[in-house]
Amino acid sequence: MAKDVKPTRKNLMAIEDRIELSERGHGTLEKKRDGLIMEFMDILDKAQDVRGDLADDYEEAQKKINMARAMEGDVAVRGAAAALQEHPEITTESKNIMGVVVPQIESSRVSKRLDQRGYGIMGTSARIDEVAEAYEDLLESIILAAEVETAMKKMLREIETTKRRVNALEFKLLPDLYESQEYIEQKLEEQEREEIFRLKKIKEKKEQEEKEARQAEAAAEEAEEAEMEQATAGGLPGGD
């Protein structure tokens, strides 16, 4: 890349500006990456707790429904499930975590009172109520798990994207820019040395020409004086 750049002052200034901008961007992305990782670790801890609660709630719900089937029969259990009139409502909103938009899931009408479940209180046993309550708890755990898992996946994707950008700047773009900067600086220094050498030669040549001119002028003056002396000597009268 370096040798593809023309070694001029203008290009050097442009590369220095790009280096400054890239270094600032690299620093910003590093801070974002570190912040995302910290947020991700918090979400991961929460996800582990949610997964544990979900597994516990699922196991408890299975125990309750198996007991109810054994004691009340499948018909009674299915009949109580089919009697439900008001189904839970799920709404989603968004929240921003370090520039990453993650879902925030809200649910309503999940947990119900006995008189809201649709089946007759007198015609069912407490085991049916326990099954209904257990599955309501399980559904709430599933909704929370869906929110946490989705946020975790989005955060992880953003972390990977940010890490790739940081690495691209750190190991590709900035080294190329530093190399180009060094190449141009070296070429400009060489040009400057060559220009100094050229000017020195021009100065020496000029001084030599001036010296030769002075010598020629001095020689001309000496010749002129000699001629005048000869002329003066030849015009003097003789003796006797």
PDB file of C-alpha atoms in Angstrom:
ATOM      1  CA  MET A   1       0.000   0.000   0.000  1.00  0.00           C
ATOM      2  CA  ALA A   2       2.777   2.437   0.943  1.00  0.00           C
ATOM      3  CA  LYS A   3       4.434   2.500  -2.473  1.00  0.00           C
ATOM      4  CA  ASP A   4       1.081   3.184  -4.137  1.00  0.00           C
ATOM      5  CA  VAL A   5       0.936   6.581  -2.408  1.00  0.00           C
ATOM      6  CA  LYS A   6       2.553   9.560  -4.063  1.00  0.00           C
ATOM      7  CA  PRO A   7       5.096  11.038  -1.600  1.00  0.00           C
ATOM      8  CA  THR A   8       3.792  14.600  -1.308  1.00  0.00           C
ATOM      9  CA  ARG A   9       3.183  16.931   1.633  1.00  0.00           C
ATOM     10  CA  LYS A  10      -0.511  16.979   0.811  1.00  0.00           C
ATOM     11  CA  ASN A  11      -0.783  13.177   0.930  1.00  0.00           C
ATOM     12  CA  LEU A  12       1.224  13.108   4.160  1.00  0.00           C
ATOM     13  CA  MET A  13      -1.208  15.545   5.805  1.00  0.00           C
ATOM     14  CA  ALA A  14      -4.167  13.535   4.520  1.00  0.00           C
ATOM     15  CA  ILE A  15      -2.715  10.295   5.944  1.00  0.00           C
ATOM     16  CA  GLU A  16      -1.963  11.952   9.282  1.00  0.00           C
ATOM     17  CA  ASP A  17      -5.595  13.103   9.440  1.00  0.00           C
ATOM     18  CA  ARG A  18      -6.764   9.550   8.666  1.00  0.00           C
ATOM     19  CA  ILE A  19      -4.452   8.160  11.344  1.00  0.00           C
ATOM     20  CA  GLU A  20      -5.808  10.590  13.930  1.00  0.00           C
ATOM     21  CA  LEU A  21      -9.394   9.750  12.977  1.00  0.00           C
ATOM     22  CA  SER A  22      -8.716   6.004  12.938  1.00  0.00           C
ATOM     23  CA  GLU A  23      -6.987   6.107  16.326  1.00  0.00           C
ATOM     24  CA  ARG A  24      -9.962   7.942  17.833  1.00  0.00           C
ATOM     25  CA  GLY A  25     -12.338   5.448  16.232  1.00  0.00           C
ATOM     26  CA  HIS A  26     -10.226   2.559  17.495  1.00  0.00           C
ATOM     27  CA  GLY A  27     -10.323   3.929  21.035  1.00  0.00           C
ATOM     28  CA  THR A  28     -14.083   4.474  20.864  1.00  0.00           C
ATOM     29  CA  LEU A  29     -14.713   0.984  19.512  1.00  0.00           C
ATOM     30  CA  GLU A  30     -12.505  -0.554  22.199  1.00  0.00           C
ATOM     31  CA  LYS A  31     -14.536   1.209  24.889  1.00  0.00           C
ATOM     32  CA  LYS A  32     -17.762   0.090  23.224  1.00  0.00           C
ATOM     33  CA  ARG A  33     -16.495  -3.500  22.977  1.00  0.00           C
ATOM     34  CA  ASP A  34     -15.483  -3.553  26.646  1.00  0.00           C
ATOM     35  CA  GLY A  35     -18.802  -2.008  27.681  1.00  0.00           C
ATOM     36  CA  LEU A  36     -20.749  -4.529  25.593  1.00  0.00           C
ATOM     37  CA  ILE A  37     -18.817  -7.409  27.133  1.00  0.00           C
ATOM     38  CA  MET A  38     -19.615  -6.156  30.647  1.00  0.00           C
ATOM     39  CA  GLU A  39     -23.306  -5.803  29.763  1.00  0.00           C
ATOM     40  CA  PHE A  40     -23.248  -9.231  28.126  1.00  0.00           C
ATOM     41  CA  MET A  41     -21.776 -10.816  31.250  1.00  0.00           C
ATOM     42  CA  ASP A  42     -24.574  -9.284  33.333  1.00  0.00           C
ATOM     43  CA  ILE A  43     -27.180 -10.616  30.897  1.00  0.00           C
ATOM     44  CA  LEU A  44     -25.433 -14.001  30.843  1.00  0.00           C
ATOM     45  CA  ASP A  45     -25.650 -14.236  34.639  1.00  0.00           C
ATOM     46  CA  LYS A  46     -29.325 -13.338  34.417  1.00  0.00           C
ATOM     47  CA  ALA A  47     -29.835 -15.866  31.613  1.00  0.00           C
ATOM     48  CA  GLN A  48     -28.296 -18.636  33.703  1.00  0.00           C
ATOM     49  CA  ASP A  49     -30.676 -17.825  36.557  1.00  0.00           C
ATOM     50  CA  VAL A  50     -33.640 -17.674  34.170  1.00  0.00           C
ATOM     51  CA  ARG A  51     -32.687 -20.990  32.582  1.00  0.00           C
ATOM     52  CA  GLY A  52     -32.487 -22.576  36.022  1.00  0.00           C
ATOM     53  CA  ASP A  53     -35.884 -21.171  36.999  1.00  0.00           C
ATOM     54  CA  LEU A  54     -37.359 -22.301  33.683  1.00  0.00           C
ATOM     55  CA  ALA A  55     -36.082 -25.840  34.165  1.00  0.00           C
ATOM     56  CA  ASP A  56     -37.437 -25.919  37.720  1.00  0.00           C
ATOM     57  CA  ASP A  57     -40.827 -24.539  36.671  1.00  0.00           C
ATOM     58  CA  TYR A  58     -41.054 -27.018  33.796  1.00  0.00           C
ATOM     59  CA  GLU A  59     -40.222 -29.938  36.072  1.00  0.00           C
ATOM     60  CA  GLU A  60     -42.749 -28.757  38.641  1.00  0.00           C
ATOM     61  CA  ALA A  61     -45.465 -28.298  36.006  1.00  0.00           C
ATOM     62  CA  GLN A  62     -44.826 -31.782  34.643  1.00  0.00           C
ATOM     63  CA  LYS A  63     -45.110 -33.276  38.118  1.00  0.00           C
ATOM     64  CA  LYS A  64     -48.371 -31.419  38.754  1.00  0.00           C
ATOM     65  CA  ILE A  65     -49.997 -32.409  35.482  1.00  0.00           C
ATOM     66  CA  ASN A  66     -48.896 -36.035  35.752  1.00  0.00           C
ATOM     67  CA  MET A  67     -50.381 -36.170  39.244  1.00  0.00           C
ATOM     68  CA  ALA A  68     -53.623 -34.574  38.065  1.00  0.00           C
ATOM     69  CA  ARG A  69     -53.894 -37.001  35.142  1.00  0.00           C
ATOM     70  CA  ALA A  70     -53.328 -39.918  37.447  1.00  0.00           C
ATOM     71  CA  MET A  71     -55.863 -38.736  40.034  1.00  0.00           C
ATOM     72  CA  GLU A  72     -58.456 -36.872  37.951  1.00  0.00           C
ATOM     73  CA  GLY A  73     -58.010 -38.422  34.505  1.00  0.00           C
ATOM     74  CA  ASP A  74     -57.030 -36.915  31.145  1.00  0.00           C
ATOM     75  CA  VAL A  75     -60.610 -35.883  30.370  1.00  0.00           C
ATOM     76  CA  ALA A  76     -60.849 -33.671  33.443  1.00  0.00           C
ATOM     77  CA  VAL A  77     -57.445 -32.087  32.776  1.00  0.00           C
ATOM     78  CA  ARG A  78     -58.201 -31.442  29.106  1.00  0.00           C
ATOM     79  CA  GLY A  79     -61.626 -30.098  29.949  1.00  0.00           C
ATOM     80  CA  ALA A  80     -60.180 -27.611  32.444  1.00  0.00           C
ATOM     81  CA  ALA A  81     -57.559 -26.493  29.876  1.00  0.00           C
ATOM     82  CA  ALA A  82     -60.190 -26.025  27.151  1.00  0.00           C
ATOM     83  CA  ALA A  83     -62.337 -23.877  29.461  1.00  0.00           C
ATOM     84  CA  LEU A  84     -59.843 -20.981  29.375  1.00  0.00           C
ATOM     85  CA  GLN A  85     -61.490 -17.919  27.775  1.00  0.00           C
ATOM     86  CA  GLU A  86     -58.924 -15.131  28.231  1.00  0.00           C
ATOM     87  CA  HIS A  87     -55.557 -15.908  26.750  1.00  0.00           C
ATOM     88  CA  PRO A  88     -52.382 -14.093  27.845  1.00  0.00           C
ATOM     89  CA  GLU A  89     -51.370 -10.992  25.906  1.00  0.00           C
ATOM     90  CA  ILE A  90     -47.763 -10.415  24.889  1.00  0.00           C
ATOM     91  CA  THR A  91     -46.449  -6.972  23.936  1.00  0.00           C
ATOM     92  CA  THR A  92     -42.928  -6.052  22.960  1.00  0.00           C
ATOM     93  CA  GLU A  93     -41.032  -2.815  23.341  1.00  0.00           C
ATOM     94  CA  SER A  94     -37.411  -1.917  22.706  1.00  0.00           C
ATOM     95  CA  LYS A  95     -34.634  -0.699  24.934  1.00  0.00           C
ATOM     96  CA  ASN A  96     -31.132   0.461  24.066  1.00  0.00           C
ATOM     97  CA  ILE A  97     -28.076  -1.145  25.679  1.00  0.00           C
ATOM     98  CA  MET A  98     -24.773   0.391  24.520  1.00  0.00           C
ATOM     99  CA  GLY A  99     -26.270   1.134  21.124  1.00  0.00           C
ATOM    100  CA  VAL A 100     -27.873  -2.318  20.773  1.00  0.00           C
ATOM    101  CA  VAL A 101     -31.667  -2.412  20.507  1.00  0.00           C
ATOM    102  CA  VAL A 102     -32.991  -5.393  22.454  1.00  0.00           C
ATOM    103  CA  PRO A 103     -36.599  -6.449  23.048  1.00  0.00           C
ATOM    104  CA  GLN A 104     -38.449  -5.883  26.282  1.00  0.00           C
ATOM    105  CA  ILE A 105     -41.343  -8.341  26.493  1.00  0.00           C
ATOM    106  CA  GLU A 106     -44.353  -7.521  28.636  1.00  0.00           C
ATOM    107  CA  SER A 107     -47.127  -9.975  29.407  1.00  0.00           C
ATOM    108  CA  SER A 108     -50.544  -9.590  30.938  1.00  0.00           C
ATOM    109  CA  ARG A 109     -53.309 -11.934  32.079  1.00  0.00           C
ATOM    110  CA  VAL A 110     -50.868 -14.792  32.638  1.00  0.00           C
ATOM    111  CA  SER A 111     -51.548 -15.382  36.319  1.00  0.00           C
ATOM    112  CA  LYS A 112     -55.291 -15.597  37.024  1.00  0.00           C
ATOM    113  CA  ARG A 113     -57.580 -15.969  39.958  1.00  0.00           C
ATOM    114  CA  LEU A 114     -59.600 -19.146  40.343  1.00  0.00           C
ATOM    115  CA  ASP A 115     -62.722 -17.508  38.947  1.00  0.00           C
ATOM    116  CA  GLN A 116     -60.840 -16.258  35.867  1.00  0.00           C
ATOM    117  CA  ARG A 117     -59.663 -19.646  34.600  1.00  0.00           C
ATOM    118  CA  GLY A 118     -62.941 -20.595  32.993  1.00  0.00           C
ATOM    119  CA  TYR A 119     -63.617 -23.952  34.593  1.00  0.00           C
ATOM    120  CA  GLY A 120     -66.088 -24.434  37.391  1.00  0.00           C
ATOM    121  CA  ILE A 121     -64.589 -24.251  40.849  1.00  0.00           C
ATOM    122  CA  MET A 122     -67.023 -26.790  42.248  1.00  0.00           C
ATOM    123  CA  GLY A 123     -66.468 -29.287  39.451  1.00  0.00           C
ATOM    124  CA  THR A 124     -62.688 -29.527  39.763  1.00  0.00           C
ATOM    125  CA  SER A 125     -60.212 -30.440  42.456  1.00  0.00           C
ATOM    126  CA  ALA A 126     -57.314 -28.602  43.992  1.00  0.00           C
ATOM    127  CA  ARG A 127     -54.975 -30.635  41.789  1.00  0.00           C
ATOM    128  CA  ILE A 128     -56.362 -28.915  38.681  1.00  0.00           C
ATOM    129  CA  ASP A 129     -55.799 -25.540  40.358  1.00  0.00           C
ATOM    130  CA  GLU A 130     -52.217 -26.483  41.146  1.00  0.00           C
ATOM    131  CA  VAL A 131     -51.612 -27.536  37.530  1.00  0.00           C
ATOM    132  CA  ALA A 132     -53.028 -24.249  36.245  1.00  0.00           C
ATOM    133  CA  GLU A 133     -50.899 -22.241  38.648  1.00  0.00           C
ATOM    134  CA  ALA A 134     -47.775 -24.254  37.774  1.00  0.00           C
ATOM    135  CA  TYR A 135     -48.233 -23.665  34.046  1.00  0.00           C
ATOM    136  CA  GLU A 136     -48.893 -19.976  34.618  1.00  0.00           C
ATOM    137  CA  ASP A 137     -45.550 -19.769  36.412  1.00  0.00           C
ATOM    138  CA  LEU A 138     -43.926 -21.755  33.591  1.00  0.00           C
ATOM    139  CA  LEU A 139     -45.343 -19.373  30.958  1.00  0.00           C
ATOM    140  CA  GLU A 140     -43.983 -16.345  32.807  1.00  0.00           C
ATOM    141  CA  SER A 141     -40.573 -18.025  32.967  1.00  0.00           C
ATOM    142  CA  ILE A 142     -40.739 -18.769  29.225  1.00  0.00           C
ATOM    143  CA  ILE A 143     -41.552 -15.111  28.430  1.00  0.00           C
ATOM    144  CA  LEU A 144     -38.696 -13.869  30.597  1.00  0.00           C
ATOM    145  CA  ALA A 145     -36.330 -16.442  29.088  1.00  0.00           C
ATOM    146  CA  ALA A 146     -37.315 -15.361  25.566  1.00  0.00           C
ATOM    147  CA  GLU A 147     -36.497 -11.734  26.418  1.00  0.00           C
ATOM    148  CA  VAL A 148     -33.161 -12.556  28.024  1.00  0.00           C
ATOM    149  CA  GLU A 149     -32.061 -15.053  25.367  1.00  0.00           C
ATOM    150  CA  THR A 150     -32.923 -12.658  22.524  1.00  0.00           C
ATOM    151  CA  ALA A 151     -31.051  -9.812  24.203  1.00  0.00           C
ATOM    152  CA  MET A 152     -28.062 -12.071  24.815  1.00  0.00           C
ATOM    153  CA  LYS A 153     -27.910 -13.180  21.167  1.00  0.00           C
ATOM    154  CA  LYS A 154     -28.151  -9.597  19.903  1.00  0.00           C
ATOM    155  CA  MET A 155     -25.462  -8.443  22.319  1.00  0.00           C
ATOM    156  CA  LEU A 156     -23.201 -11.317  21.266  1.00  0.00           C
ATOM    157  CA  ARG A 157     -23.608 -10.444  17.574  1.00  0.00           C
ATOM    158  CA  GLU A 158     -22.809  -6.797  18.288  1.00  0.00           C
ATOM    159  CA  ILE A 159     -19.746  -7.786  20.321  1.00  0.00           C
ATOM    160  CA  GLU A 160     -18.456  -9.920  17.438  1.00  0.00           C
ATOM    161  CA  THR A 161     -19.090  -7.113  14.946  1.00  0.00           C
ATOM    162  CA  THR A 162     -17.330  -4.565  17.162  1.00  0.00           C
ATOM    163  CA  LYS A 163     -14.380  -6.917  17.738  1.00  0.00           C
ATOM    164  CA  ARG A 164     -13.970  -7.378  13.970  1.00  0.00           C
ATOM    165  CA  ARG A 165     -13.943  -3.598  13.497  1.00  0.00           C
ATOM    166  CA  VAL A 166     -11.396  -3.128  16.282  1.00  0.00           C
ATOM    167  CA  ASN A 167      -9.160  -5.835  14.797  1.00  0.00           C
ATOM    168  CA  ALA A 168      -9.494  -4.392  11.298  1.00  0.00           C
ATOM    169  CA  LEU A 169      -8.340  -1.007  12.559  1.00  0.00           C
ATOM    170  CA  GLU A 170      -5.623  -2.391  14.831  1.00  0.00           C
ATOM    171  CA  PHE A 171      -4.112  -5.015  12.546  1.00  0.00           C
ATOM    172  CA  LYS A 172      -4.898  -3.779   9.038  1.00  0.00           C
ATOM    173  CA  LEU A 173      -5.862  -0.153   8.508  1.00  0.00           C
ATOM    174  CA  LEU A 174      -3.631   1.554  11.089  1.00  0.00           C
ATOM    175  CA  PRO A 175      -0.495  -0.492  10.216  1.00  0.00           C
ATOM    176  CA  ASP A 176      -1.036   0.341   6.535  1.00  0.00           C
ATOM    177  CA  LEU A 177      -1.440   4.019   7.358  1.00  0.00           C
ATOM    178  CA  TYR A 178       1.670   4.022   9.575  1.00  0.00           C
ATOM    179  CA  GLU A 179       3.611   2.324   6.796  1.00  0.00           C
ATOM    180  CA  SER A 180       2.430   4.891   4.247  1.00  0.00           C
ATOM    181  CA  GLN A 181       3.272   7.725   6.636  1.00  0.00           C
ATOM    182  CA  GLU A 182       6.781   6.375   7.184  1.00  0.00           C
ATOM    183  CA  TYR A 183       7.295   5.822   3.448  1.00  0.00           C
ATOM    184  CA  ILE A 184       6.247   9.379   2.560  1.00  0.00           C
ATOM    185  CA  GLU A 185       8.346  10.874   5.360  1.00  0.00           C
ATOM    186  CA  GLN A 186      11.384   8.949   4.169  1.00  0.00           C
ATOM    187  CA  LYS A 187      10.833  10.007   0.561  1.00  0.00           C
ATOM    188  CA  LEU A 188      10.330  13.631   1.563  1.00  0.00           C
ATOM    189  CA  GLU A 189      13.520  13.521   3.639  1.00  0.00           C
ATOM    190  CA  GLU A 190      15.386  12.095   0.649  1.00  0.00           C
ATOM    191  CA  GLN A 191      13.958  14.806  -1.568  1.00  0.00           C
ATOM    192  CA  GLU A 192      14.947  17.425   0.985  1.00  0.00           C
ATOM    193  CA  ARG A 193      18.501  16.087   1.187  1.00  0.00           C
ATOM    194  CA  GLU A 194      18.713  16.018  -2.598  1.00  0.00           C
ATOM    195  CA  GLU A 195      17.405  19.575  -2.766  1.00  0.00           C
ATOM    196  CA  ILE A 196      19.932  20.739  -0.152  1.00  0.00           C
ATOM    197  CA  PHE A 197      22.721  18.991  -2.076  1.00  0.00           C
ATOM    198  CA  ARG A 198      21.539  20.563  -5.335  1.00  0.00           C
ATOM    199  CA  LEU A 199      21.361  24.036  -3.802  1.00  0.00           C
ATOM    200  CA  LYS A 200      24.817  23.522  -2.292  1.00  0.00           C
ATOM    201  CA  LYS A 201      26.202  22.615  -5.699  1.00  0.00           C
ATOM    202  CA  ILE A 202      24.501  25.605  -7.268  1.00  0.00           C
ATOM    203  CA  LYS A 203      25.970  27.836  -4.572  1.00  0.00           C
ATOM    204  CA  GLU A 204      29.436  26.371  -5.047  1.00  0.00           C
ATOM    205  CA  LYS A 205      29.182  26.790  -8.800  1.00  0.00           C
ATOM    206  CA  LYS A 206      28.009  30.363  -8.403  1.00  0.00           C
ATOM    207  CA  GLU A 207      30.821  31.119  -5.974  1.00  0.00           C
ATOM    208  CA  GLN A 208      33.317  29.543  -8.378  1.00  0.00           C
ATOM    209  CA  GLU A 209      31.969  31.605 -11.252  1.00  0.00           C
ATOM    210  CA  GLU A 210      32.125  34.769  -9.134  1.00  0.00           C
ATOM    211  CA  LYS A 211      35.701  33.891  -8.122  1.00  0.00           C
ATOM    212  CA  GLU A 212      36.690  33.304 -11.732  1.00  0.00           C
ATOM    213  CA  ALA A 213      34.999  36.545 -12.707  1.00  0.00           C
ATOM    214  CA  ARG A 214      36.902  38.444 -10.034  1.00  0.00           C
ATOM    215  CA  GLN A 215      40.157  36.794 -11.129  1.00  0.00           C
ATOM    216  CA  ALA A 216      39.454  37.676 -14.742  1.00  0.00           C
ATOM    217  CA  GLU A 217      38.628  41.241 -13.751  1.00  0.00           C
ATOM    218  CA  ALA A 218      41.811  41.500 -11.703  1.00  0.00           C
ATOM    219  CA  ALA A 219      43.855  40.080 -14.569  1.00  0.00           C
ATOM    220  CA  ALA A 220      42.286  42.587 -16.934  1.00  0.00           C
ATOM    221  CA  GLU A 221      43.094  45.438 -14.606  1.00  0.00           C
ATOM    222  CA  GLU A 222      46.728  44.250 -14.262  1.00  0.00           C
ATOM    223  CA  ALA A 223      47.059  44.020 -18.040  1.00  0.00           C
ATOM    224  CA  GLU A 224      45.633  47.480 -18.450  1.00  0.00           C
ATOM    225  CA  GLU A 225      48.051  48.909 -15.870  1.00  0.00           C
ATOM    226  CA  ALA A 226      50.998  47.177 -17.584  1.00  0.00           C
ATOM    227  CA  GLU A 227      50.034  48.657 -20.932  1.00  0.00           C
ATOM    228  CA  MET A 228      49.781  52.114 -19.395  1.00  0.00           C
ATOM    229  CA  GLU A 229      53.219  51.710 -17.818  1.00  0.00           C
ATOM    230  CA  GLN A 230      54.749  50.645 -21.132  1.00  0.00           C
ATOM    231  CA  ALA A 231      53.097  53.526 -22.895  1.00  0.00           C
ATOM    232  CA  THR A 232      54.375  55.948 -20.320  1.00  0.00           C
ATOM    233  CA  ALA A 233      57.926  54.531 -20.511  1.00  0.00           C
ATOM    234  CA  GLY A 234      58.030  54.726 -24.307  1.00  0.00           C
ATOM    235  CA  GLY A 235      57.075  58.424 -24.410  1.00  0.00           C
ATOM    236  CA  LEU A 236      59.866  59.761 -22.139  1.00  0.00           C
ATOM    237  CA  PRO A 237      62.700  61.977 -23.835  1.00  0.00           C
ATOM    238  CA  GLY A 238      66.290  60.541 -24.151  1.00  0.00           C
ATOM    239  CA  GLY A 239      69.552  61.884 -22.496  1.00  0.00           C
ATOM    240  CA  ASP A 240      72.123  64.469 -23.950  1.00  0.00           C
TER     241      ASP A 240
END
